Tab-separated table of C-alpha atoms and ligand atoms in Angstrom:
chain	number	residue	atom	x	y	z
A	297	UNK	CA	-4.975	32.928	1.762
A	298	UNK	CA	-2.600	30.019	2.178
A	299	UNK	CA	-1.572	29.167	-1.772
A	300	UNK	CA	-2.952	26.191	-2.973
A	301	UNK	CA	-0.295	23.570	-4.717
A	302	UNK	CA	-0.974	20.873	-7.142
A	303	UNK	CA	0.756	17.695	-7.646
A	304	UNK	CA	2.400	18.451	-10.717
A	305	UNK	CA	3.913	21.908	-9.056
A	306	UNK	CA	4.591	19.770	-5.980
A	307	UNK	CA	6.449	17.253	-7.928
A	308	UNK	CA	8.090	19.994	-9.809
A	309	UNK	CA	9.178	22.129	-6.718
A	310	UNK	CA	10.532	18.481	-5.636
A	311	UNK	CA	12.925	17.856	-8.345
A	312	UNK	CA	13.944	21.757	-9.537
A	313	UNK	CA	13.804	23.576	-6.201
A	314	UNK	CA	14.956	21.115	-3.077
A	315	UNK	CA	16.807	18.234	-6.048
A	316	UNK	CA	15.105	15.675	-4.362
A	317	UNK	CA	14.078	13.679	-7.310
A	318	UNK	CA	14.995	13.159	-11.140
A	319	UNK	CA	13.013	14.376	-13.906
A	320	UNK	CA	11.813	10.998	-14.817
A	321	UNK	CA	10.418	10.433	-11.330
A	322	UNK	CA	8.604	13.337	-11.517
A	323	UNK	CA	7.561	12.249	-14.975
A	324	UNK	CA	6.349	8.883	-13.632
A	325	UNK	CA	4.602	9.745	-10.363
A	326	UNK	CA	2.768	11.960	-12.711
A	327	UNK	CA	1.532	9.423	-14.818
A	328	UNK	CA	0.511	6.937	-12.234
A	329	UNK	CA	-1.752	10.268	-10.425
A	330	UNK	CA	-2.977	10.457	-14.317
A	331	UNK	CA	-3.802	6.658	-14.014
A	332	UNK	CA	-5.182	6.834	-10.590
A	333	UNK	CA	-7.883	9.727	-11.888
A	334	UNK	CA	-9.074	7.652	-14.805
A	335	UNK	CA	-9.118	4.543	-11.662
A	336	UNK	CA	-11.576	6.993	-9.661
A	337	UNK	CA	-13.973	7.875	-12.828
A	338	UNK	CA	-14.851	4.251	-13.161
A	339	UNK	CA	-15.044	3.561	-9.621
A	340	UNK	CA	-17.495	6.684	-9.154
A	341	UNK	CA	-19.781	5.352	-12.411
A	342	UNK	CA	-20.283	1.697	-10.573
A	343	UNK	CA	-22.968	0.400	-11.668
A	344	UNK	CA	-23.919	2.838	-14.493
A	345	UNK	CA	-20.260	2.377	-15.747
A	346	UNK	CA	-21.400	-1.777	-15.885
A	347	UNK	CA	-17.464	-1.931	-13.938
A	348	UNK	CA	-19.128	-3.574	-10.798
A	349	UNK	CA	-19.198	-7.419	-10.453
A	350	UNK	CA	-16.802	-10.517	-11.301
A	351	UNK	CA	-14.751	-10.935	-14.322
A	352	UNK	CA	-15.031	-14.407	-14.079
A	353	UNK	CA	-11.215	-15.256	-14.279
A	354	UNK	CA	-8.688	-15.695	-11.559
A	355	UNK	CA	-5.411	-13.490	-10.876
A	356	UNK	CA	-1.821	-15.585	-9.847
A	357	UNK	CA	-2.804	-16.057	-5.936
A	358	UNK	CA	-6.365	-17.862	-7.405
A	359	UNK	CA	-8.475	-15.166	-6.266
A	360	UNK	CA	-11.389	-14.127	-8.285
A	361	UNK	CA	-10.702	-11.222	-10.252
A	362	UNK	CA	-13.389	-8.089	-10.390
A	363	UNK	CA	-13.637	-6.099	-13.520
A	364	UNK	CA	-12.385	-3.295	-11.815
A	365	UNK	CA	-9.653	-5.111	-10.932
A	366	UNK	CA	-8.656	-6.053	-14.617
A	367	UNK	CA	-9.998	-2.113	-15.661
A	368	UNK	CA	-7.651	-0.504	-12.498
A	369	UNK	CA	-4.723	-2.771	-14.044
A	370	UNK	CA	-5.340	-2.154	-18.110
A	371	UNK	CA	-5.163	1.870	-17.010
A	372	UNK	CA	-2.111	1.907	-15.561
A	373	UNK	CA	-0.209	-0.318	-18.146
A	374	UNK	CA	-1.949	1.808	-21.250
A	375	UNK	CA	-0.472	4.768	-19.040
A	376	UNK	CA	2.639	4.049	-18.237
A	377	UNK	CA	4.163	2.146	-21.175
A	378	UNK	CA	4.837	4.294	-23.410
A	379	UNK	CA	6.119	6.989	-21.580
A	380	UNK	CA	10.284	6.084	-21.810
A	381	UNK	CA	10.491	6.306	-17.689
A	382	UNK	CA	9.773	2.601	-17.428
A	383	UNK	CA	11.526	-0.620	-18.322
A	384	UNK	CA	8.592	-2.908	-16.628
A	385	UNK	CA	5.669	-3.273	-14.356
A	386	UNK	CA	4.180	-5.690	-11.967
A	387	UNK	CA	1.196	-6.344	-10.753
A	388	UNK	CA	-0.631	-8.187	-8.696
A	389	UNK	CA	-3.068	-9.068	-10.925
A	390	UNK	CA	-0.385	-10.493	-13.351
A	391	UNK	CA	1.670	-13.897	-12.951
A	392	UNK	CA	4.878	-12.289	-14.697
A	393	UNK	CA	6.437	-9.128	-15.109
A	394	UNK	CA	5.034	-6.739	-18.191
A	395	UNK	CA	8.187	-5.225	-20.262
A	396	UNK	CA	7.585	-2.412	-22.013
A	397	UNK	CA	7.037	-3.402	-25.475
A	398	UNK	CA	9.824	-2.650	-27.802
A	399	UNK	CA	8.088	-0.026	-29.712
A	400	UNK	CA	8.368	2.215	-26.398
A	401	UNK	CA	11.886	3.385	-25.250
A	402	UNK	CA	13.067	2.037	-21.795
A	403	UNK	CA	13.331	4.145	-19.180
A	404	UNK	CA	15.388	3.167	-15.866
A	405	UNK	CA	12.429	2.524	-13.083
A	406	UNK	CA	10.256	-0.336	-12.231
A	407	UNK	CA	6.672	-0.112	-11.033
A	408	UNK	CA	4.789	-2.532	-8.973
A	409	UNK	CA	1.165	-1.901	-8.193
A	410	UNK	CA	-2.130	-3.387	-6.550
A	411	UNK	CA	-4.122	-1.734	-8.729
A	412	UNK	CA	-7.208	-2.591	-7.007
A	413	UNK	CA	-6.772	-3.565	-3.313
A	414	UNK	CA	-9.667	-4.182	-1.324
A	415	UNK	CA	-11.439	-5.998	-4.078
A	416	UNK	CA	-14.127	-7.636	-1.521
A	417	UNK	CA	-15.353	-4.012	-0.964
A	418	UNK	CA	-16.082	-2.654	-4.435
A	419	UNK	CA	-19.247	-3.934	-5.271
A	420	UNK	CA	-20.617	-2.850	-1.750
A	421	UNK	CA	-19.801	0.749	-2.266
A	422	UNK	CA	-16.778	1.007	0.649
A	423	UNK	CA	-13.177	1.995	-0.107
A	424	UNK	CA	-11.172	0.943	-2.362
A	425	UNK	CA	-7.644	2.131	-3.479
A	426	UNK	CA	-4.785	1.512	-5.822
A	427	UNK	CA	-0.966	0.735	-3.861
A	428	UNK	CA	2.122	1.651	-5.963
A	429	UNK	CA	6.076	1.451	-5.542
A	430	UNK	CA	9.076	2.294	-7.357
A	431	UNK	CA	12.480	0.989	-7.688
A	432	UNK	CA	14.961	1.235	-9.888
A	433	UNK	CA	15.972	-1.314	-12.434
A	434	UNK	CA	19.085	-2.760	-12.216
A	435	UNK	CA	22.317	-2.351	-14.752
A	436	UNK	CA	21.481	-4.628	-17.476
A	437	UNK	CA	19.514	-4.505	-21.062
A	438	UNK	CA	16.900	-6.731	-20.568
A	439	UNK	CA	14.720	-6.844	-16.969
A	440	UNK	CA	13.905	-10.137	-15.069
A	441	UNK	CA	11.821	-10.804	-12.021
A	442	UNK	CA	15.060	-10.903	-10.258
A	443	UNK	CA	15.310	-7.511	-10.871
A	444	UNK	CA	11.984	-6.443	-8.841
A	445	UNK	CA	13.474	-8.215	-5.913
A	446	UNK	CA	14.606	-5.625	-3.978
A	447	UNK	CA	13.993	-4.913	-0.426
A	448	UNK	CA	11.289	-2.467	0.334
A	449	UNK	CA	14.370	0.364	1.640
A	450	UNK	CA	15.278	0.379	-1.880
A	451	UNK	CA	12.287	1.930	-2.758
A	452	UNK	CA	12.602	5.268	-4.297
A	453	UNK	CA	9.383	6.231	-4.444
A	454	UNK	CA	5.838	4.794	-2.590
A	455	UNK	CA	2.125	5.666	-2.070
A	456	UNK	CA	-1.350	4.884	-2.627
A	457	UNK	CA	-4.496	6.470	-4.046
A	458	UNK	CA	-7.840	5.843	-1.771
A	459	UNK	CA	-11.435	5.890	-3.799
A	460	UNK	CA	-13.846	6.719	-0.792
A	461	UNK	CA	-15.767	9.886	-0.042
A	462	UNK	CA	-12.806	12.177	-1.220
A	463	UNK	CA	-9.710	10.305	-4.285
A	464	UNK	CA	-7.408	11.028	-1.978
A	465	UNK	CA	-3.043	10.448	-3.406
A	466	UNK	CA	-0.515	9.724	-0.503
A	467	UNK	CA	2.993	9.679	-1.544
A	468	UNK	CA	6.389	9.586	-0.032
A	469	UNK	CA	10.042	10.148	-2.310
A	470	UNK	CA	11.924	9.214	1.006
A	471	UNK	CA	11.565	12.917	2.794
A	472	UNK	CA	8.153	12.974	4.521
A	473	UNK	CA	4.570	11.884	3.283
A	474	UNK	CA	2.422	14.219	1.651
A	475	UNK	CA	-1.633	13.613	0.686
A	476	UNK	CA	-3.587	15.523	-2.144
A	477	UNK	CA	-7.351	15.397	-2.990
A	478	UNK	CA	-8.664	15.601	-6.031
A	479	UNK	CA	-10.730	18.795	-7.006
A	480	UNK	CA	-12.754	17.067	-9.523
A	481	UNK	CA	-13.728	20.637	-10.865
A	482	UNK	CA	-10.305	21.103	-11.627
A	483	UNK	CA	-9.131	17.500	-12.428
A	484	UNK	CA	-5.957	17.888	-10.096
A	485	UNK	CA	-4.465	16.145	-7.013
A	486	UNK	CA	-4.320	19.322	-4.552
A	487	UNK	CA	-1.814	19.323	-1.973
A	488	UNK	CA	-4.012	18.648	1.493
A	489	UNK	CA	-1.832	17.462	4.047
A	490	UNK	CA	2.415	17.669	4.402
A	491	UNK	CA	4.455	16.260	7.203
A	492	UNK	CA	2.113	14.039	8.303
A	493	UNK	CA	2.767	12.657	11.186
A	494	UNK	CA	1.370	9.398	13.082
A	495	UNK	CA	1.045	9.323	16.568
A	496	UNK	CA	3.082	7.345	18.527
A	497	UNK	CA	0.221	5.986	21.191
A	498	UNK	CA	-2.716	4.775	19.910
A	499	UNK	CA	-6.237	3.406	21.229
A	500	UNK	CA	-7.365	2.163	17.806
A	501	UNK	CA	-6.425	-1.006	16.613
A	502	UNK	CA	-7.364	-2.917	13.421
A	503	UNK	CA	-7.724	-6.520	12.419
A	504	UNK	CA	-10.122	-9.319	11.492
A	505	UNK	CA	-11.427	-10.643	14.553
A	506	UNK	CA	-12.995	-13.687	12.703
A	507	UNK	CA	-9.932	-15.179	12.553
A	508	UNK	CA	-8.874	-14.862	15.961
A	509	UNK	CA	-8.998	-18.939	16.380
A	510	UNK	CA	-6.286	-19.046	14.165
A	511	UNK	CA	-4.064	-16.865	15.703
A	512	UNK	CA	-0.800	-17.237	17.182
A	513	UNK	CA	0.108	-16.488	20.594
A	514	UNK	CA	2.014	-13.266	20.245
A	515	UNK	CA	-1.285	-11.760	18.377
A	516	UNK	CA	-3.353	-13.190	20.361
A	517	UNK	CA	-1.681	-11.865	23.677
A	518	UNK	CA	-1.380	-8.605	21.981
A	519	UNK	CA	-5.718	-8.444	21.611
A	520	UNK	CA	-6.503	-9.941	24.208
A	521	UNK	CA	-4.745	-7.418	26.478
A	522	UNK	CA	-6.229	-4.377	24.564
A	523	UNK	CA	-9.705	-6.135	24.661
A	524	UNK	CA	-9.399	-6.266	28.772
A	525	UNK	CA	-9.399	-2.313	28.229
A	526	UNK	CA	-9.453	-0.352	31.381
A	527	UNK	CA	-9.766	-3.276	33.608
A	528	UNK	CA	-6.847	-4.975	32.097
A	529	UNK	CA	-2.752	-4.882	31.781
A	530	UNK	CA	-3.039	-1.775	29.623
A	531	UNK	CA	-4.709	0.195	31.270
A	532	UNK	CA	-7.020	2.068	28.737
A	533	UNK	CA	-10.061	1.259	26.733
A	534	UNK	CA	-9.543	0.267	22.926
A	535	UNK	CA	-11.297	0.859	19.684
A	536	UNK	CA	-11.582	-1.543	16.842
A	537	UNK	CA	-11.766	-1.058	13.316
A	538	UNK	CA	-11.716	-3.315	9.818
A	539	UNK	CA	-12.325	-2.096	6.615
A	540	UNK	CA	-11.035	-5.098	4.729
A	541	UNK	CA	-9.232	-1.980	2.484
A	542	UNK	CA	-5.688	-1.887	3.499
A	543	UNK	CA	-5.408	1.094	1.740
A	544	UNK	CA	-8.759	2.655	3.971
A	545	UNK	CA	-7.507	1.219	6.925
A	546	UNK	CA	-3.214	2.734	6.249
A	547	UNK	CA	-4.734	5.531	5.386
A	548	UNK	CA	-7.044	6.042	9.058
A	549	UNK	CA	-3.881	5.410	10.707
A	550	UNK	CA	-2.009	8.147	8.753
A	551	UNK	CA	-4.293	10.465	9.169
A	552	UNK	CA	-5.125	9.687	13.171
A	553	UNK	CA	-2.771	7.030	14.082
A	554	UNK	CA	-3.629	2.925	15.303
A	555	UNK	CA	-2.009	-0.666	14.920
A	556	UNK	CA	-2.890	-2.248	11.585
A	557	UNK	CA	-2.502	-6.105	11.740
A	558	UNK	CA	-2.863	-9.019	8.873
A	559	UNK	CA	-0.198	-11.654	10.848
A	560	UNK	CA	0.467	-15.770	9.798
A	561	UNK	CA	-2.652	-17.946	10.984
A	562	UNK	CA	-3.143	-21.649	11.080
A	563	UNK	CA	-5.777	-21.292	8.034
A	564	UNK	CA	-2.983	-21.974	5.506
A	565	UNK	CA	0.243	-22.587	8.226
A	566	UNK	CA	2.487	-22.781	5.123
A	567	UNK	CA	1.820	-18.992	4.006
A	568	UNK	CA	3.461	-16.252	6.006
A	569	UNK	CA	0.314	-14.296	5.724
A	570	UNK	CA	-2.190	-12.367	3.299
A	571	UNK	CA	-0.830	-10.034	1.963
A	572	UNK	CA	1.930	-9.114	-0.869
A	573	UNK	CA	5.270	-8.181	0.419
A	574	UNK	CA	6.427	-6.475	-3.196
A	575	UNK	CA	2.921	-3.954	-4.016
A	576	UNK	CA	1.229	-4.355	-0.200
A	577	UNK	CA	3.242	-4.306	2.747
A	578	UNK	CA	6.394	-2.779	1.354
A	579	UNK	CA	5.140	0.661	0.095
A	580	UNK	CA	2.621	0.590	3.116
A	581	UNK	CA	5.488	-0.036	5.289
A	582	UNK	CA	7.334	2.347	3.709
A	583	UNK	CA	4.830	5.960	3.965
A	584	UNK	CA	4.208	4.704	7.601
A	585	UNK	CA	7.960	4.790	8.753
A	586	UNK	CA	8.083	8.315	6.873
A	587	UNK	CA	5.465	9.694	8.804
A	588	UNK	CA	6.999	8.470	12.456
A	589	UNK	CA	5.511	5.154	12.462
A	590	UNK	CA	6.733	1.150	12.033
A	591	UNK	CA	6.097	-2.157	10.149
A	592	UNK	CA	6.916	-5.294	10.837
A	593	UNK	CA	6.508	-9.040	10.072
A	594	UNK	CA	6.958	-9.510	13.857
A	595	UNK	CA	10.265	-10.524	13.881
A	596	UNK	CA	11.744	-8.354	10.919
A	597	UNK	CA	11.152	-4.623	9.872
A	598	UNK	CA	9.262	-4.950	6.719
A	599	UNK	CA	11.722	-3.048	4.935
A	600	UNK	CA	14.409	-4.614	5.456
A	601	UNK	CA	12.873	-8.766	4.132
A	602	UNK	CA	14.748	-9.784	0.774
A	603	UNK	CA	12.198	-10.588	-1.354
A	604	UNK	CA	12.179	-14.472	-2.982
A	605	UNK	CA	9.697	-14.371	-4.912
A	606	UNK	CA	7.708	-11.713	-6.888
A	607	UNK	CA	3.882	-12.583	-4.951
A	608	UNK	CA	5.205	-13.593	-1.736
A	609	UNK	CA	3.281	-12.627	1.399
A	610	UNK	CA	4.017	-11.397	4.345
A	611	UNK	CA	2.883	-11.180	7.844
A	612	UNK	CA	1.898	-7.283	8.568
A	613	UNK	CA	1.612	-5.161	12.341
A	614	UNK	CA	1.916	-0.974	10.825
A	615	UNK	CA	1.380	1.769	12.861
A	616	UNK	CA	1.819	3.810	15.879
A	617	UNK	CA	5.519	2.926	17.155
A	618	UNK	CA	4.978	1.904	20.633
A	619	UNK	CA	2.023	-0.104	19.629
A	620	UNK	CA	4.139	-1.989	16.759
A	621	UNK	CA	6.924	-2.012	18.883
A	622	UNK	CA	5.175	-3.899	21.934
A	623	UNK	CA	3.917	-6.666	19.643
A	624	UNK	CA	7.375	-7.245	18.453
A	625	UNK	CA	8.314	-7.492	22.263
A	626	UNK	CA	5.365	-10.295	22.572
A	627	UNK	CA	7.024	-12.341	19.199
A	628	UNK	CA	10.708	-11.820	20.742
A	629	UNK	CA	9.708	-13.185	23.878
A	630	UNK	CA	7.450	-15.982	22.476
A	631	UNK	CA	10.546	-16.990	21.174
A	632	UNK	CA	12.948	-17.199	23.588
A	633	UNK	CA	10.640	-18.543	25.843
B	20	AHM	P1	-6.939	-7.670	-2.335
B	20	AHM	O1	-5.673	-6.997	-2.753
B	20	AHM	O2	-7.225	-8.900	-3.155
B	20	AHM	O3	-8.110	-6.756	-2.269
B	20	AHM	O4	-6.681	-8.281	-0.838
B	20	AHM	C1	-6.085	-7.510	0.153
B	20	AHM	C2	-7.093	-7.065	1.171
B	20	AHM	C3	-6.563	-5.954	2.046
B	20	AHM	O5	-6.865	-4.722	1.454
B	20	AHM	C4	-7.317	-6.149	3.335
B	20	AHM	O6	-6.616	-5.648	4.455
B	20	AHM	C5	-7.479	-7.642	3.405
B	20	AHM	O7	-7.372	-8.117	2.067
B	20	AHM	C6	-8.804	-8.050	3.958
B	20	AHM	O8	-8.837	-9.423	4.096
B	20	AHM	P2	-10.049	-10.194	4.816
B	20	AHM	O9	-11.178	-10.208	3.839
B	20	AHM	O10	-9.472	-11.554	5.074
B	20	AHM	O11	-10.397	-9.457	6.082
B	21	MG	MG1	-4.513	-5.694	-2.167
């Protein structure tokens, strides 16, 4: 019988046997998986847990906030902050950065999170997730927001959790992605999946077709040729899917490959797009190129954007290579047209 490997003897064998990360890593990733149970208790009590249904406030980007999104984001400060492995946290579902409070000691990482994404989908039972990254503070005593704005390839350590029919933990430390599933009998993350691997060619591709009006013409070539199927310049039949989870959506594509896409539209021309650069796209971006795949805004790899501000957007196409790379083909050529 194959052995079966937790997280924390993953993590452990990570750091002691192949030196790929420090203690305090470990330490961290730990606590966040910690955080991320405690995330899937509530989710799983719904409506008996009274955590369904809107807190009646409004997070930076004026979106209505859920109480799960406020519950998802109180669990992972109360976890992490008074560990000594951080010296702040950001969240989307806070305007500033969160210090650690000077009763704590200060560790040398920073941790951004979504703690909630998919928000629209919680009180309809569909899946929901939490998206985390980590980067390393720079030298200095105190922390700033300038200090979270790194690119996404200084990350040093990504993933998400998905709440759907199996808590499922993806994670990458910059060697490979790696899922685990939580045996609830148990109460640990399991190791379930290493080396995973996205395939390059895809039939699958993802995005909210109710905007299509909006588009612009890259995107909009892009669908339309996949929608002529057979009949049309590609070839081949396609499948759609939206699950208005980015996490749910990422983590089909991990696990069977597809083109995820949230690009600019002409609903709000003066945003670059929906989602978060810093606690969205970047760690997204990030497990996808680990496991053979690529991100992009279109014009720029996702990785490689310097961040300006700590809740900027972004314009997102993740996924199977040659399906990411032929819709940055369609903006290149858009352009020099
Ligand atoms: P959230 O973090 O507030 O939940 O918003 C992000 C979500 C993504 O998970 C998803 O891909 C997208 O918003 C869905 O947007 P839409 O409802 O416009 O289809
Ligand atoms: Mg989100």
């Amino acid at each position: 019988m194959a052995k079966s490997i937790s997280l924390t003897r993953y993590l452990v064998e990570q750091q002691r046997v192949d030196g790929l990360i420090p203690a305090q890593l470990r330490l961290l990733l730990e606590v966040v998986a910690r955080a991320c149970k405690s995330i899937s208790h509530s989710v799983n009590k719904g409506a008996l847990g009274e955590v369904l249904g809107s807190a009646g406030s409004e997070n930076v980007q004026g979106e209505i906030q859920k109480k799960l999104d406020i519950i998802a984001n109180e669990v992972l400060i109360e976890a992490n902050e008074w560990g000594g492995h951080l010296a702040a946290m950001a969240s989307e579902e806070m305007d500033e950065i969160y210090q650690v409070p000077n009763r704590y000691p200060r560790g040398e990482y920073l941790l951004l999170f979504d703690p909630l994404d998919g928000s629209s989908n919680i009180d309809v039972n569909v899946s929901i997730g939490t998206i985390f990254s980590v980067l390393v503070k720079p030298e200095g005593v105190d922390v700033s927001e300038q200090d979270f704005l790194q690119a996404g390839h200084q990350q040093v350590a990504a993933g998400y959790c998905v709440y759907g029919p199996q808590t499922t933990l993806v994670l990458t430390v910059g060697h490979g992605v790696a899922m685990f599933t939580l045996d609830r009998e148990q109460g640990s993350f399991m190791l379930t999946q290493e080396h995973v691997r996205i395939p390059e060619d895809t039939q699958e591709f993802a995005i909210n077709m109710s905007n299509m009006r909006h588009w612009d013409a890259p995107t909009k070539r892009y669908i339309d040729e996949c929608l002529q199927g057979r009949e049309g310049p590609r070839g081949k039949d396609f499948n759609m899917r939206w699950i208005a989870s980015m996490v749910a959506d990422v983590h089909r594509i991990l696990t069977r490959g597809g083109v995820f896409m949230y690009p600019w539209d002409k609903r709000e021309p003066g945003k670059p797009g929906k989602l978060r650069l810093m606690y969205e796209a970047n760690p997204m971006a990030w497990l996808v190129e680990q496991a053979g795949g690529a991100a992009t805004n279109g014009r720029q790899r996702i990785l490689d954007i310097a961040p300006e501000q700590l809740h900027q957007r972004v314009s997102v196409v993740l996924g199977s290579k040659n399906e990411v790379e032929r819709v940055t083909q369609y903006y290149a050529q858009a352009t020099s047209a």
